XYZ file of C-alpha atoms in Angstrom:
180
model
C 108.391 18.131 150.068
C 109.752 17.041 146.641
C 112.974 18.944 147.296
C 116.499 17.571 147.069
C 119.851 19.163 147.815
C 122.579 18.890 145.203
C 126.123 20.192 145.099
C 127.197 21.469 141.696
C 130.578 20.816 140.142
C 131.472 24.363 141.241
C 130.641 23.501 144.856
C 127.394 25.486 144.939
C 124.538 23.976 146.940
C 121.148 24.001 145.227
C 117.707 22.918 146.305
C 115.884 21.418 143.319
C 112.337 20.172 142.801
C 112.469 16.396 142.331
C 109.260 16.497 140.244
C 111.110 18.455 137.548
C 112.087 16.326 134.544
C 114.372 18.944 132.951
C 116.967 20.620 135.183
C 116.841 18.566 138.405
C 117.867 15.147 136.981
C 120.928 16.559 135.220
C 122.023 18.539 138.266
C 121.463 15.563 140.572
C 123.438 13.189 138.340
C 126.210 15.464 137.059
C 126.247 18.678 139.106
C 126.268 20.620 135.842
C 123.676 22.239 133.623
C 124.151 23.181 129.954
C 127.922 22.882 129.858
C 128.286 25.202 126.859
C 126.508 28.037 128.711
C 128.394 27.202 131.925
C 131.707 27.356 130.032
C 130.632 30.618 128.364
C 129.898 32.198 131.755
C 133.313 31.119 133.050
C 134.960 32.664 129.983
C 132.890 35.880 130.028
C 132.091 36.967 133.584
C 134.789 38.827 135.485
C 135.204 40.066 139.070
C 133.339 43.301 139.789
C 130.824 42.939 136.954
C 127.039 43.220 137.089
C 125.186 40.201 135.695
C 121.446 39.842 135.063
C 120.000 36.323 134.872
C 116.488 36.458 133.393
C 114.771 33.089 133.681
C 116.955 32.157 136.644
C 115.129 28.917 137.521
C 116.551 27.672 140.865
C 119.667 29.834 140.489
C 122.315 27.630 138.914
C 123.659 30.455 136.692
C 122.772 33.167 139.219
C 124.911 31.583 141.922
C 127.702 30.646 139.524
C 127.812 34.266 138.339
C 127.798 35.364 141.998
C 131.038 33.472 142.537
C 132.551 34.798 139.318
C 131.772 38.495 140.002
C 132.951 38.236 143.603
C 132.175 40.594 146.459
C 132.662 43.700 144.301
C 130.141 42.562 141.673
C 126.411 41.954 141.755
C 123.948 39.507 140.190
C 120.232 40.032 139.636
C 118.199 36.834 139.248
C 114.692 37.124 137.794
C 112.276 34.168 137.825
C 108.540 34.187 136.983
C 107.683 30.660 138.146
C 106.468 31.040 141.766
C 107.936 27.773 143.096
C 111.240 28.140 141.245
C 111.513 31.749 142.437
C 111.089 30.518 146.009
C 113.826 27.906 145.478
C 116.018 30.640 143.955
C 115.586 32.762 147.087
C 116.243 29.777 149.357
C 119.383 28.913 147.362
C 120.712 32.456 147.743
C 120.280 32.118 151.517
C 121.634 28.551 151.558
C 124.841 29.701 149.875
C 125.088 32.790 152.108
C 125.724 35.167 149.221
C 125.366 38.914 149.669
C 125.857 39.995 146.071
C 122.596 38.590 144.624
C 119.177 40.208 144.355
C 116.460 37.680 143.507
C 113.093 38.720 142.086
C 109.879 36.780 141.564
C 108.712 38.591 138.449
C 108.250 37.998 134.767
C 110.654 40.187 132.819
C 108.344 42.250 130.633
C 108.120 45.534 128.774
C 106.895 47.299 131.924
C 104.948 46.897 135.135
C 102.069 44.525 134.563
C 100.689 41.115 135.397
C 101.050 38.261 132.927
C 99.360 34.903 132.535
C 101.992 32.274 133.168
C 101.629 28.572 132.342
C 103.168 26.355 135.036
C 104.160 22.933 133.737
C 103.870 20.072 136.230
C 106.905 17.957 135.300
C 108.747 20.369 133.017
C 108.878 23.410 135.279
C 111.866 24.822 133.385
C 109.660 24.968 130.293
C 106.937 26.991 131.984
C 106.176 30.106 129.988
C 103.795 32.924 129.183
C 102.731 30.757 126.239
C 100.650 27.605 126.541
C 101.854 24.383 124.936
C 98.243 23.434 124.245
C 96.670 20.020 124.676
C 98.740 18.351 121.911
C 102.072 19.627 123.202
C 101.254 18.657 126.763
C 100.070 15.195 125.668
C 103.356 14.676 123.804
C 105.215 15.446 127.042
C 102.767 13.564 129.278
C 102.465 16.767 131.275
C 99.867 19.252 132.426
C 99.839 22.968 133.057
C 98.060 25.444 135.276
C 97.678 29.099 134.379
C 98.511 31.623 137.096
C 98.945 35.377 137.115
C 102.419 36.605 138.031
C 103.767 40.120 138.545
C 105.836 41.521 135.705
C 108.366 44.333 135.451
C 110.909 45.781 133.067
C 114.448 44.686 133.903
C 115.481 48.357 134.172
C 112.829 48.832 136.870
C 114.117 45.813 138.795
C 117.669 47.128 138.597
C 116.433 50.440 140.028
C 115.196 48.510 143.096
C 118.761 47.444 143.949
C 120.495 50.334 145.749
C 123.948 48.853 145.085
C 123.335 49.221 141.348
C 122.358 52.879 141.124
C 123.801 54.136 137.823
C 125.958 51.009 137.449
C 125.987 49.546 133.934
C 125.094 45.915 133.337
C 127.956 43.881 131.891
C 126.344 40.511 131.100
C 122.735 39.460 130.524
C 121.587 35.854 130.227
C 117.979 35.370 129.080
C 116.201 32.010 128.937
C 112.450 32.573 129.145
C 111.022 29.820 126.948
C 109.923 31.815 123.933
C 109.003 35.079 125.691
C 112.344 36.730 124.881
C 110.727 39.174 122.448
């Protein structure tokens, strides 16, 4: 089903989509993704904190943060891409973590639906913005537009009973140009 299991350098098990030409190859070969961000998380996140991972992909940072915050902390992973969101949920279960809430939503200014462009071989670069024919040709890729549910991050946090009136300590956002 185009899915492979990898163990990260931190010992976290992740299901990845083998059709992905961005995140999956690096994780499969090295067990690491974006070492500067990984190192930053290790230096920043502390036990008991609340971390929000917007653009969680398959959950590499979500599950790393889960380990770093420990049982007293909590991590919220938000992913708009339907297939990656499903892998994120499966990876939370696979790693048997209880301190992660995973959402299939686009982080947005409020409740809505957004048009989301799914990239075939560059799933991590899927976005609310289209690359257009030229950009896709340069990548030898294609995209399909789907509608995904959207919500404000504050509204998602309100859905997690464990986080009622708890401040967020760390936010990581990687949403391929939709940050604004």
